[in-house]
Amino acid sequence: MPMLEVKNIETYYGAVQALRGISFDVNEGEIVTLIGSNGAGKSTTLKSISGLAKVKTGSIFYKDKEISNRPPHETTLLGIAHVPEGRRIFGNLTVKENLLMGAFSVKGKQVIEERMEFVFGHFPRLKERLSQKGGTMSGGEQQMLAIGRALMMNPDVLMLDEPSMGLAPIIVEQIFEIILQLNKMGITILLVEQNAYQALSIAHRGYVIQNGSIVLSGKGTELIENDEIKEAYLA
Ligand code: ATP
C-alpha cells in the first residue's frame, strides 16, 4: 500500500485546466521526482496534495485516508510538509522566528528545541545565523531555512518544489546531498525539479508531466537513460 496515492486528479485555476487526470504514488521511504517543462503542472500537483489548490475531480489518499481538498494546515498536521517554489520565508523575521513559525502546532518547549537541534544537524549554517533576518540570507541559505522550517513539524513526507532554483551549482549539490540524508533518516521525499538530471539521479522513481498529464514513469536510473527524456529535459 503506497504512503501517498494520487488518483486521476483534475485541478483548475478558474477556467484554466492545469491538471488533466494525474495519477501516481509514493511509497514510504522513497524519493520520487516529478519532472517536466515550465507550466506542465508540477507545482499544481504539489499544491493539490497540500490543499493549496482545489482538486475538481479525482482523489488523494495518504496513509489510506482520503485527504482530497483538506486545507493546508490539516495536511501539515497529518505529516505532509510542502516547501513551495520561491522559498517564501518571512523576510522580516529572524531565522529563529521563521523556524518557530514552522512549529506552529508543536506543544512543549523541549520538543521544539529537539526539533531545532535536528534542523541544525542538517543545516549548521542556520544555527550560526539565528538572529539574522531571513530576507538578508543568501538564496541557498533561504532555501535551507525553508526546508528547515518544514522539518520543524517532523513530517513523514517532505514535498520540495524546485529547491535548486536560482542557486549556484555548488549550493545545489549541497541541497541535494541534504535531501538524500533526510531520506536516509526515513523521510519520504516528493521532489519537483526542472533540474531533471540531478533530481533523477537521487530519485528511486520519477514521473514526467507534460501538459497536465503523466506521459512517462520509471526508475530514476532508467529515466536518465531514456532517449526522449535526454532530448527533452537533459539537453
Ligand atoms: P513551473 O516549473 O514553470 O512552475 P509547473 O510545471 O510547476 O511549471 P504549474 O505552475 O503547476 O506548472 O502550472 C500549470 C498550469 O497552470 C500552467 O498553465 C499555469 O499557467 C497555470 N497556473 C498556475 N498557477 C496559476 C494561477 N494561480 N492562476 C492561473 N493559472 C495558473
PDB file of C-alpha atoms and ligand atoms in Angstrom:
ATOM      1  CA  MET A   1       0.000   0.000   0.000  1.00  0.00           C
ATOM      2  CA  PRO A   2       1.603   3.316  -1.066  1.00  0.00           C
ATOM      3  CA  MET A   3       2.005   6.074   1.503  1.00  0.00           C
ATOM      4  CA  LEU A   4       0.642   8.679  -0.877  1.00  0.00           C
ATOM      5  CA  GLU A   5      -1.686   7.849  -3.718  1.00  0.00           C
ATOM      6  CA  VAL A   6      -2.876  10.380  -6.262  1.00  0.00           C
ATOM      7  CA  LYS A   7      -5.726   9.111  -8.401  1.00  0.00           C
ATOM      8  CA  ASN A   8      -6.741  10.780 -11.606  1.00  0.00           C
ATOM      9  CA  ILE A   9      -6.878  14.339 -10.269  1.00  0.00           C
ATOM     10  CA  GLU A  10      -8.007  17.329 -12.292  1.00  0.00           C
ATOM     11  CA  THR A  11      -7.259  20.791 -10.957  1.00  0.00           C
ATOM     12  CA  TYR A  12      -8.357  24.120 -12.402  1.00  0.00           C
ATOM     13  CA  TYR A  13      -7.456  27.771 -11.862  1.00  0.00           C
ATOM     14  CA  GLY A  14     -10.765  29.401 -12.780  1.00  0.00           C
ATOM     15  CA  ALA A  15     -11.433  28.205 -16.309  1.00  0.00           C
ATOM     16  CA  VAL A  16      -7.838  27.074 -16.897  1.00  0.00           C
ATOM     17  CA  GLN A  17      -7.364  23.348 -16.510  1.00  0.00           C
ATOM     18  CA  ALA A  18      -3.880  22.763 -15.065  1.00  0.00           C
ATOM     19  CA  LEU A  19      -4.099  19.024 -14.324  1.00  0.00           C
ATOM     20  CA  ARG A  20      -5.771  16.588 -16.715  1.00  0.00           C
ATOM     21  CA  GLY A  21      -6.018  13.382 -14.752  1.00  0.00           C
ATOM     22  CA  ILE A  22      -2.756  12.892 -12.864  1.00  0.00           C
ATOM     23  CA  SER A  23      -2.170   9.535 -11.132  1.00  0.00           C
ATOM     24  CA  PHE A  24       0.934   8.381  -9.297  1.00  0.00           C
ATOM     25  CA  ASP A  25       2.031   7.018  -5.973  1.00  0.00           C
ATOM     26  CA  VAL A  26       4.828   7.384  -3.478  1.00  0.00           C
ATOM     27  CA  ASN A  27       5.898   4.535  -1.205  1.00  0.00           C
ATOM     28  CA  GLU A  28       7.186   5.018   2.296  1.00  0.00           C
ATOM     29  CA  GLY A  29      10.915   5.745   2.293  1.00  0.00           C
ATOM     30  CA  GLU A  30      11.148   6.642  -1.387  1.00  0.00           C
ATOM     31  CA  ILE A  31      12.418   9.685  -3.207  1.00  0.00           C
ATOM     32  CA  VAL A  32      10.035  10.285  -6.096  1.00  0.00           C
ATOM     33  CA  THR A  33      10.616  13.107  -8.530  1.00  0.00           C
ATOM     34  CA  LEU A  34       8.249  14.857 -10.908  1.00  0.00           C
ATOM     35  CA  ILE A  35       9.922  16.439 -13.895  1.00  0.00           C
ATOM     36  CA  GLY A  36       8.508  18.423 -16.788  1.00  0.00           C
ATOM     37  CA  SER A  37       8.883  21.757 -18.525  1.00  0.00           C
ATOM     38  CA  ASN A  38       7.523  25.144 -17.482  1.00  0.00           C
ATOM     39  CA  GLY A  39       3.800  25.149 -16.913  1.00  0.00           C
ATOM     40  CA  ALA A  40       3.457  21.353 -17.174  1.00  0.00           C
ATOM     41  CA  GLY A  41       1.625  21.150 -13.840  1.00  0.00           C
ATOM     42  CA  LYS A  42       4.317  20.087 -11.378  1.00  0.00           C
ATOM     43  CA  SER A  43       3.705  22.830  -8.810  1.00  0.00           C
ATOM     44  CA  THR A  44      -0.040  22.426  -9.153  1.00  0.00           C
ATOM     45  CA  THR A  45       0.320  18.730  -8.351  1.00  0.00           C
ATOM     46  CA  LEU A  46       2.081  19.526  -5.072  1.00  0.00           C
ATOM     47  CA  LYS A  47      -0.441  22.269  -4.296  1.00  0.00           C
ATOM     48  CA  SER A  48      -3.282  19.841  -4.912  1.00  0.00           C
ATOM     49  CA  ILE A  49      -1.806  17.418  -2.382  1.00  0.00           C
ATOM     50  CA  SER A  50      -1.134  20.002   0.327  1.00  0.00           C
ATOM     51  CA  GLY A  51      -4.522  21.653  -0.171  1.00  0.00           C
ATOM     52  CA  LEU A  52      -3.297  24.949  -1.632  1.00  0.00           C
ATOM     53  CA  ALA A  53      -5.128  24.199  -4.877  1.00  0.00           C
ATOM     54  CA  LYS A  54      -8.586  22.726  -5.086  1.00  0.00           C
ATOM     55  CA  VAL A  55      -8.985  19.388  -6.831  1.00  0.00           C
ATOM     56  CA  LYS A  56     -12.097  19.226  -9.001  1.00  0.00           C
ATOM     57  CA  THR A  57     -12.205  15.501  -9.670  1.00  0.00           C
ATOM     58  CA  GLY A  58     -10.161  12.507  -8.607  1.00  0.00           C
ATOM     59  CA  SER A  59      -8.848  11.716  -5.165  1.00  0.00           C
ATOM     60  CA  ILE A  60      -5.757  11.765  -2.998  1.00  0.00           C
ATOM     61  CA  PHE A  61      -5.032   9.182  -0.302  1.00  0.00           C
ATOM     62  CA  TYR A  62      -2.430   9.473   2.427  1.00  0.00           C
ATOM     63  CA  LYS A  63      -1.786   6.509   4.695  1.00  0.00           C
ATOM     64  CA  ASP A  64      -5.060   5.036   3.480  1.00  0.00           C
ATOM     65  CA  LYS A  65      -7.117   8.083   4.354  1.00  0.00           C
ATOM     66  CA  GLU A  66      -8.715  10.307   1.744  1.00  0.00           C
ATOM     67  CA  ILE A  67      -7.255  13.809   2.072  1.00  0.00           C
ATOM     68  CA  SER A  68      -8.514  15.469  -1.116  1.00  0.00           C
ATOM     69  CA  ASN A  69      -9.234  19.159  -0.578  1.00  0.00           C
ATOM     70  CA  ARG A  70      -8.234  19.193   3.076  1.00  0.00           C
ATOM     71  CA  PRO A  71      -6.931  22.660   3.986  1.00  0.00           C
ATOM     72  CA  PRO A  72      -3.132  23.104   4.151  1.00  0.00           C
ATOM     73  CA  HIS A  73      -2.920  23.296   7.952  1.00  0.00           C
ATOM     74  CA  GLU A  74      -4.623  19.901   8.168  1.00  0.00           C
ATOM     75  CA  THR A  75      -2.371  18.176   5.641  1.00  0.00           C
ATOM     76  CA  THR A  76       0.606  19.648   7.519  1.00  0.00           C
ATOM     77  CA  LEU A  77      -0.684  18.208  10.789  1.00  0.00           C
ATOM     78  CA  LEU A  78      -1.130  14.827   9.116  1.00  0.00           C
ATOM     79  CA  GLY A  79       2.591  14.812   8.316  1.00  0.00           C
ATOM     80  CA  ILE A  80       2.868  16.277   4.819  1.00  0.00           C
ATOM     81  CA  ALA A  81       5.239  19.260   4.589  1.00  0.00           C
ATOM     82  CA  HIS A  82       5.221  21.448   1.483  1.00  0.00           C
ATOM     83  CA  VAL A  83       8.177  23.716   0.714  1.00  0.00           C
ATOM     84  CA  PRO A  84       6.798  25.901  -2.075  1.00  0.00           C
ATOM     85  CA  GLU A  85       8.626  27.256  -5.086  1.00  0.00           C
ATOM     86  CA  GLY A  86      10.432  30.516  -4.400  1.00  0.00           C
ATOM     87  CA  ARG A  87      11.018  29.573  -0.752  1.00  0.00           C
ATOM     88  CA  ARG A  88       8.525  32.015   0.830  1.00  0.00           C
ATOM     89  CA  ILE A  89      10.298  32.527   4.099  1.00  0.00           C
ATOM     90  CA  PHE A  90       9.354  35.506   6.264  1.00  0.00           C
ATOM     91  CA  GLY A  91      11.964  38.083   5.258  1.00  0.00           C
ATOM     92  CA  ASN A  92      11.411  40.391   8.214  1.00  0.00           C
ATOM     93  CA  LEU A  93      11.571  37.641  10.795  1.00  0.00           C
ATOM     94  CA  THR A  94      14.796  36.186  12.108  1.00  0.00           C
ATOM     95  CA  VAL A  95      15.963  32.678  11.303  1.00  0.00           C
ATOM     96  CA  LYS A  96      14.821  31.529  14.737  1.00  0.00           C
ATOM     97  CA  GLU A  97      11.401  33.146  14.362  1.00  0.00           C
ATOM     98  CA  ASN A  98      10.992  31.536  10.940  1.00  0.00           C
ATOM     99  CA  LEU A  99      11.752  28.119  12.414  1.00  0.00           C
ATOM    100  CA  LEU A 100       9.306  28.708  15.251  1.00  0.00           C
ATOM    101  CA  MET A 101       6.587  29.585  12.724  1.00  0.00           C
ATOM    102  CA  GLY A 102       7.128  26.128  11.275  1.00  0.00           C
ATOM    103  CA  ALA A 103       6.420  24.611  14.673  1.00  0.00           C
ATOM    104  CA  PHE A 104       3.065  26.362  14.995  1.00  0.00           C
ATOM    105  CA  SER A 105       1.245  23.404  16.432  1.00  0.00           C
ATOM    106  CA  VAL A 106       4.093  21.780  18.346  1.00  0.00           C
ATOM    107  CA  LYS A 107       3.480  21.847  22.080  1.00  0.00           C
ATOM    108  CA  GLY A 108       6.277  21.917  24.615  1.00  0.00           C
ATOM    109  CA  LYS A 109       9.481  23.885  24.691  1.00  0.00           C
ATOM    110  CA  GLN A 110      11.637  20.808  24.883  1.00  0.00           C
ATOM    111  CA  VAL A 111      10.127  19.198  21.784  1.00  0.00           C
ATOM    112  CA  ILE A 112      10.639  22.442  19.877  1.00  0.00           C
ATOM    113  CA  GLU A 113      14.256  22.579  20.973  1.00  0.00           C
ATOM    114  CA  GLU A 114      14.811  18.991  19.914  1.00  0.00           C
ATOM    115  CA  ARG A 115      13.339  19.742  16.507  1.00  0.00           C
ATOM    116  CA  MET A 116      15.609  22.777  16.178  1.00  0.00           C
ATOM    117  CA  GLU A 117      18.641  20.658  17.023  1.00  0.00           C
ATOM    118  CA  PHE A 118      17.549  18.163  14.365  1.00  0.00           C
ATOM    119  CA  VAL A 119      17.351  21.004  11.839  1.00  0.00           C
ATOM    120  CA  PHE A 120      20.774  22.382  12.884  1.00  0.00           C
ATOM    121  CA  GLY A 121      22.234  18.891  12.483  1.00  0.00           C
ATOM    122  CA  HIS A 122      21.445  19.154   8.772  1.00  0.00           C
ATOM    123  CA  PHE A 123      21.860  22.914   8.402  1.00  0.00           C
ATOM    124  CA  PRO A 124      24.589  24.131  10.773  1.00  0.00           C
ATOM    125  CA  ARG A 125      24.575  27.472   8.965  1.00  0.00           C
ATOM    126  CA  LEU A 126      21.132  28.225  10.394  1.00  0.00           C
ATOM    127  CA  LYS A 127      22.426  27.821  13.931  1.00  0.00           C
ATOM    128  CA  GLU A 128      25.183  30.351  13.231  1.00  0.00           C
ATOM    129  CA  ARG A 129      22.609  32.841  11.908  1.00  0.00           C
ATOM    130  CA  LEU A 130      19.753  32.504  14.383  1.00  0.00           C
ATOM    131  CA  SER A 131      19.179  36.217  14.832  1.00  0.00           C
ATOM    132  CA  GLN A 132      19.739  37.230  11.201  1.00  0.00           C
ATOM    133  CA  LYS A 133      16.674  38.440   9.296  1.00  0.00           C
ATOM    134  CA  GLY A 134      15.549  35.787   6.806  1.00  0.00           C
ATOM    135  CA  GLY A 135      15.394  38.294   3.951  1.00  0.00           C
ATOM    136  CA  THR A 136      19.091  39.111   4.257  1.00  0.00           C
ATOM    137  CA  MET A 137      20.199  35.493   3.875  1.00  0.00           C
ATOM    138  CA  SER A 138      21.630  34.268   0.550  1.00  0.00           C
ATOM    139  CA  GLY A 139      19.426  32.299  -1.827  1.00  0.00           C
ATOM    140  CA  GLY A 140      20.919  28.992  -0.721  1.00  0.00           C
ATOM    141  CA  GLU A 141      20.553  29.884   2.964  1.00  0.00           C
ATOM    142  CA  GLN A 142      16.926  30.866   2.401  1.00  0.00           C
ATOM    143  CA  GLN A 143      16.296  27.510   0.750  1.00  0.00           C
ATOM    144  CA  MET A 144      17.877  25.799   3.761  1.00  0.00           C
ATOM    145  CA  LEU A 145      15.687  27.874   6.061  1.00  0.00           C
ATOM    146  CA  ALA A 146      12.567  26.974   4.082  1.00  0.00           C
ATOM    147  CA  ILE A 147      13.397  23.267   4.338  1.00  0.00           C
ATOM    148  CA  GLY A 148      14.385  23.651   7.995  1.00  0.00           C
ATOM    149  CA  ARG A 149      11.082  25.330   8.768  1.00  0.00           C
ATOM    150  CA  ALA A 150       9.198  22.464   7.140  1.00  0.00           C
ATOM    151  CA  LEU A 151      11.168  19.955   9.221  1.00  0.00           C
ATOM    152  CA  MET A 152      10.045  21.603  12.465  1.00  0.00           C
ATOM    153  CA  MET A 153       6.760  19.678  12.166  1.00  0.00           C
ATOM    154  CA  ASN A 154       8.589  16.347  11.989  1.00  0.00           C
ATOM    155  CA  PRO A 155       6.945  15.432   8.682  1.00  0.00           C
ATOM    156  CA  ASP A 156       6.698  11.938   7.227  1.00  0.00           C
ATOM    157  CA  VAL A 157       6.584  13.306   3.696  1.00  0.00           C
ATOM    158  CA  LEU A 158       8.553  16.307   2.510  1.00  0.00           C
ATOM    159  CA  MET A 159       7.387  17.871  -0.769  1.00  0.00           C
ATOM    160  CA  LEU A 160      10.004  20.163  -2.289  1.00  0.00           C
ATOM    161  CA  ASP A 161       9.171  22.474  -5.190  1.00  0.00           C
ATOM    162  CA  GLU A 162      12.278  23.333  -7.228  1.00  0.00           C
ATOM    163  CA  PRO A 163      14.740  23.570  -4.359  1.00  0.00           C
ATOM    164  CA  SER A 164      17.605  24.170  -6.804  1.00  0.00           C
ATOM    165  CA  MET A 165      16.018  27.174  -8.481  1.00  0.00           C
ATOM    166  CA  GLY A 166      18.385  30.117  -8.904  1.00  0.00           C
ATOM    167  CA  LEU A 167      21.196  28.564  -6.880  1.00  0.00           C
ATOM    168  CA  ALA A 168      24.865  28.162  -7.804  1.00  0.00           C
ATOM    169  CA  PRO A 169      25.864  24.598  -8.781  1.00  0.00           C
ATOM    170  CA  ILE A 170      27.876  24.011  -5.613  1.00  0.00           C
ATOM    171  CA  ILE A 171      24.921  25.021  -3.425  1.00  0.00           C
ATOM    172  CA  VAL A 172      22.622  22.817  -5.498  1.00  0.00           C
ATOM    173  CA  GLU A 173      24.977  19.897  -4.759  1.00  0.00           C
ATOM    174  CA  GLN A 174      24.700  20.629  -1.034  1.00  0.00           C
ATOM    175  CA  ILE A 175      20.922  20.844  -1.116  1.00  0.00           C
ATOM    176  CA  PHE A 176      20.642  17.540  -2.987  1.00  0.00           C
ATOM    177  CA  GLU A 177      23.068  15.918  -0.554  1.00  0.00           C
ATOM    178  CA  ILE A 178      20.866  17.064   2.342  1.00  0.00           C
ATOM    179  CA  ILE A 179      17.750  15.725   0.623  1.00  0.00           C
ATOM    180  CA  LEU A 180      19.498  12.338   0.405  1.00  0.00           C
ATOM    181  CA  GLN A 181      20.459  12.491   4.097  1.00  0.00           C
ATOM    182  CA  LEU A 182      16.898  13.342   5.135  1.00  0.00           C
ATOM    183  CA  ASN A 183      15.620  10.435   3.083  1.00  0.00           C
ATOM    184  CA  LYS A 184      18.126   8.090   4.725  1.00  0.00           C
ATOM    185  CA  MET A 185      16.725   9.210   8.075  1.00  0.00           C
ATOM    186  CA  GLY A 186      13.340   7.923   6.966  1.00  0.00           C
ATOM    187  CA  ILE A 187      11.631  10.955   5.452  1.00  0.00           C
ATOM    188  CA  THR A 188       9.754  10.191   2.241  1.00  0.00           C
ATOM    189  CA  ILE A 189      10.500  12.787  -0.431  1.00  0.00           C
ATOM    190  CA  LEU A 190       8.377  14.094  -3.306  1.00  0.00           C
ATOM    191  CA  LEU A 191      10.596  16.358  -5.352  1.00  0.00           C
ATOM    192  CA  VAL A 192       9.633  18.676  -8.209  1.00  0.00           C
ATOM    193  CA  GLU A 193      12.541  19.820 -10.359  1.00  0.00           C
ATOM    194  CA  GLN A 194      13.456  21.413 -13.652  1.00  0.00           C
ATOM    195  CA  ASN A 195      16.981  20.259 -12.914  1.00  0.00           C
ATOM    196  CA  ALA A 196      15.991  16.852 -14.234  1.00  0.00           C
ATOM    197  CA  TYR A 197      19.378  15.184 -14.312  1.00  0.00           C
ATOM    198  CA  GLN A 198      20.201  15.790 -10.665  1.00  0.00           C
ATOM    199  CA  ALA A 199      16.676  15.079  -9.486  1.00  0.00           C
ATOM    200  CA  LEU A 200      16.542  11.751 -11.339  1.00  0.00           C
ATOM    201  CA  SER A 201      20.000  10.793 -10.087  1.00  0.00           C
ATOM    202  CA  ILE A 202      18.862  10.831  -6.466  1.00  0.00           C
ATOM    203  CA  ALA A 203      15.330   9.513  -7.077  1.00  0.00           C
ATOM    204  CA  HIS A 204      14.138   5.937  -6.714  1.00  0.00           C
ATOM    205  CA  ARG A 205      11.407   6.654  -9.257  1.00  0.00           C
ATOM    206  CA  GLY A 206      10.300   9.503 -11.450  1.00  0.00           C
ATOM    207  CA  TYR A 207       7.288  10.693 -13.406  1.00  0.00           C
ATOM    208  CA  VAL A 208       7.314  13.024 -16.380  1.00  0.00           C
ATOM    209  CA  ILE A 209       4.458  15.529 -16.545  1.00  0.00           C
ATOM    210  CA  GLN A 210       3.518  17.162 -19.812  1.00  0.00           C
ATOM    211  CA  ASN A 211       0.580  19.457 -20.278  1.00  0.00           C
ATOM    212  CA  GLY A 212      -1.167  18.356 -17.093  1.00  0.00           C
ATOM    213  CA  SER A 213      -0.743  14.611 -17.687  1.00  0.00           C
ATOM    214  CA  ILE A 214       1.820  11.987 -16.826  1.00  0.00           C
ATOM    215  CA  VAL A 215       3.447  10.764 -20.009  1.00  0.00           C
ATOM    216  CA  LEU A 216       6.223   8.552 -18.709  1.00  0.00           C
ATOM    217  CA  SER A 217       7.363   6.936 -15.484  1.00  0.00           C
ATOM    218  CA  GLY A 218      10.098   4.640 -14.315  1.00  0.00           C
ATOM    219  CA  LYS A 219      13.084   4.180 -12.082  1.00  0.00           C
ATOM    220  CA  GLY A 220      15.283   7.262 -11.770  1.00  0.00           C
ATOM    221  CA  THR A 221      18.206   5.483 -13.399  1.00  0.00           C
ATOM    222  CA  GLU A 222      16.030   4.242 -16.293  1.00  0.00           C
ATOM    223  CA  LEU A 223      14.603   7.679 -16.999  1.00  0.00           C
ATOM    224  CA  ILE A 224      18.080   9.204 -17.154  1.00  0.00           C
ATOM    225  CA  GLU A 225      18.932   6.704 -19.891  1.00  0.00           C
ATOM    226  CA  ASN A 226      15.695   7.263 -21.806  1.00  0.00           C
ATOM    227  CA  ASP A 227      16.325   8.919 -25.199  1.00  0.00           C
ATOM    228  CA  GLU A 228      13.161  11.044 -25.221  1.00  0.00           C
ATOM    229  CA  ILE A 229      13.991  12.380 -21.789  1.00  0.00           C
ATOM    230  CA  LYS A 230      17.593  13.017 -22.723  1.00  0.00           C
ATOM    231  CA  GLU A 231      16.449  15.079 -25.657  1.00  0.00           C
ATOM    232  CA  ALA A 232      13.663  16.985 -23.934  1.00  0.00           C
ATOM    233  CA  TYR A 233      14.957  17.540 -20.415  1.00  0.00           C
ATOM    234  CA  LEU A 234      18.613  16.681 -20.111  1.00  0.00           C
ATOM    235  CA  ALA A 235      19.989  18.564 -23.108  1.00  0.00           C
TER     236      ALA A 235
HETATM  237  P1  ATP B   1       6.930  25.818 -13.464  1.00  0.00           P
HETATM  238  O1  ATP B   1       8.117  24.949 -13.412  1.00  0.00           O
HETATM  239  O2  ATP B   1       7.037  26.891 -14.504  1.00  0.00           O
HETATM  240  O3  ATP B   1       6.482  26.327 -12.130  1.00  0.00           O
HETATM  241  P2  ATP B   1       4.872  23.815 -13.340  1.00  0.00           P
HETATM  242  O4  ATP B   1       5.059  22.531 -14.061  1.00  0.00           O
HETATM  243  O5  ATP B   1       5.090  23.826 -11.898  1.00  0.00           O
HETATM  244  O6  ATP B   1       5.757  24.907 -14.040  1.00  0.00           O
HETATM  245  P3  ATP B   1       2.286  24.875 -12.743  1.00  0.00           P
HETATM  246  O7  ATP B   1       2.798  26.046 -12.002  1.00  0.00           O
HETATM  247  O8  ATP B   1       1.696  23.766 -11.998  1.00  0.00           O
HETATM  248  O9  ATP B   1       3.416  24.303 -13.688  1.00  0.00           O
HETATM  249  O10 ATP B   1       1.238  25.405 -13.809  1.00  0.00           O
HETATM  250  C1  ATP B   1       0.376  24.558 -14.579  1.00  0.00           C
HETATM  251  C2  ATP B   1      -0.569  25.424 -15.407  1.00  0.00           C
HETATM  252  O11 ATP B   1      -1.451  26.147 -14.553  1.00  0.00           O
HETATM  253  C3  ATP B   1       0.130  26.474 -16.255  1.00  0.00           C
HETATM  254  O12 ATP B   1      -0.536  26.574 -17.473  1.00  0.00           O
HETATM  255  C4  ATP B   1      -0.030  27.738 -15.450  1.00  0.00           C
HETATM  256  O13 ATP B   1      -0.044  28.877 -16.274  1.00  0.00           O
HETATM  257  C5  ATP B   1      -1.356  27.535 -14.781  1.00  0.00           C
HETATM  258  N1  ATP B   1      -1.411  28.224 -13.478  1.00  0.00           N
HETATM  259  C6  ATP B   1      -0.588  28.007 -12.416  1.00  0.00           C
HETATM  260  N2  ATP B   1      -0.921  28.812 -11.382  1.00  0.00           N
HETATM  261  C7  ATP B   1      -1.968  29.543 -11.786  1.00  0.00           C
HETATM  262  C8  ATP B   1      -2.779  30.560 -11.181  1.00  0.00           C
HETATM  263  N3  ATP B   1      -2.578  30.943  -9.921  1.00  0.00           N
HETATM  264  N4  ATP B   1      -3.762  31.088 -11.917  1.00  0.00           N
HETATM  265  C9  ATP B   1      -3.993  30.682 -13.199  1.00  0.00           C
HETATM  266  N5  ATP B   1      -3.287  29.731 -13.828  1.00  0.00           N
HETATM  267  C10 ATP B   1      -2.283  29.174 -13.148  1.00  0.00           C
END
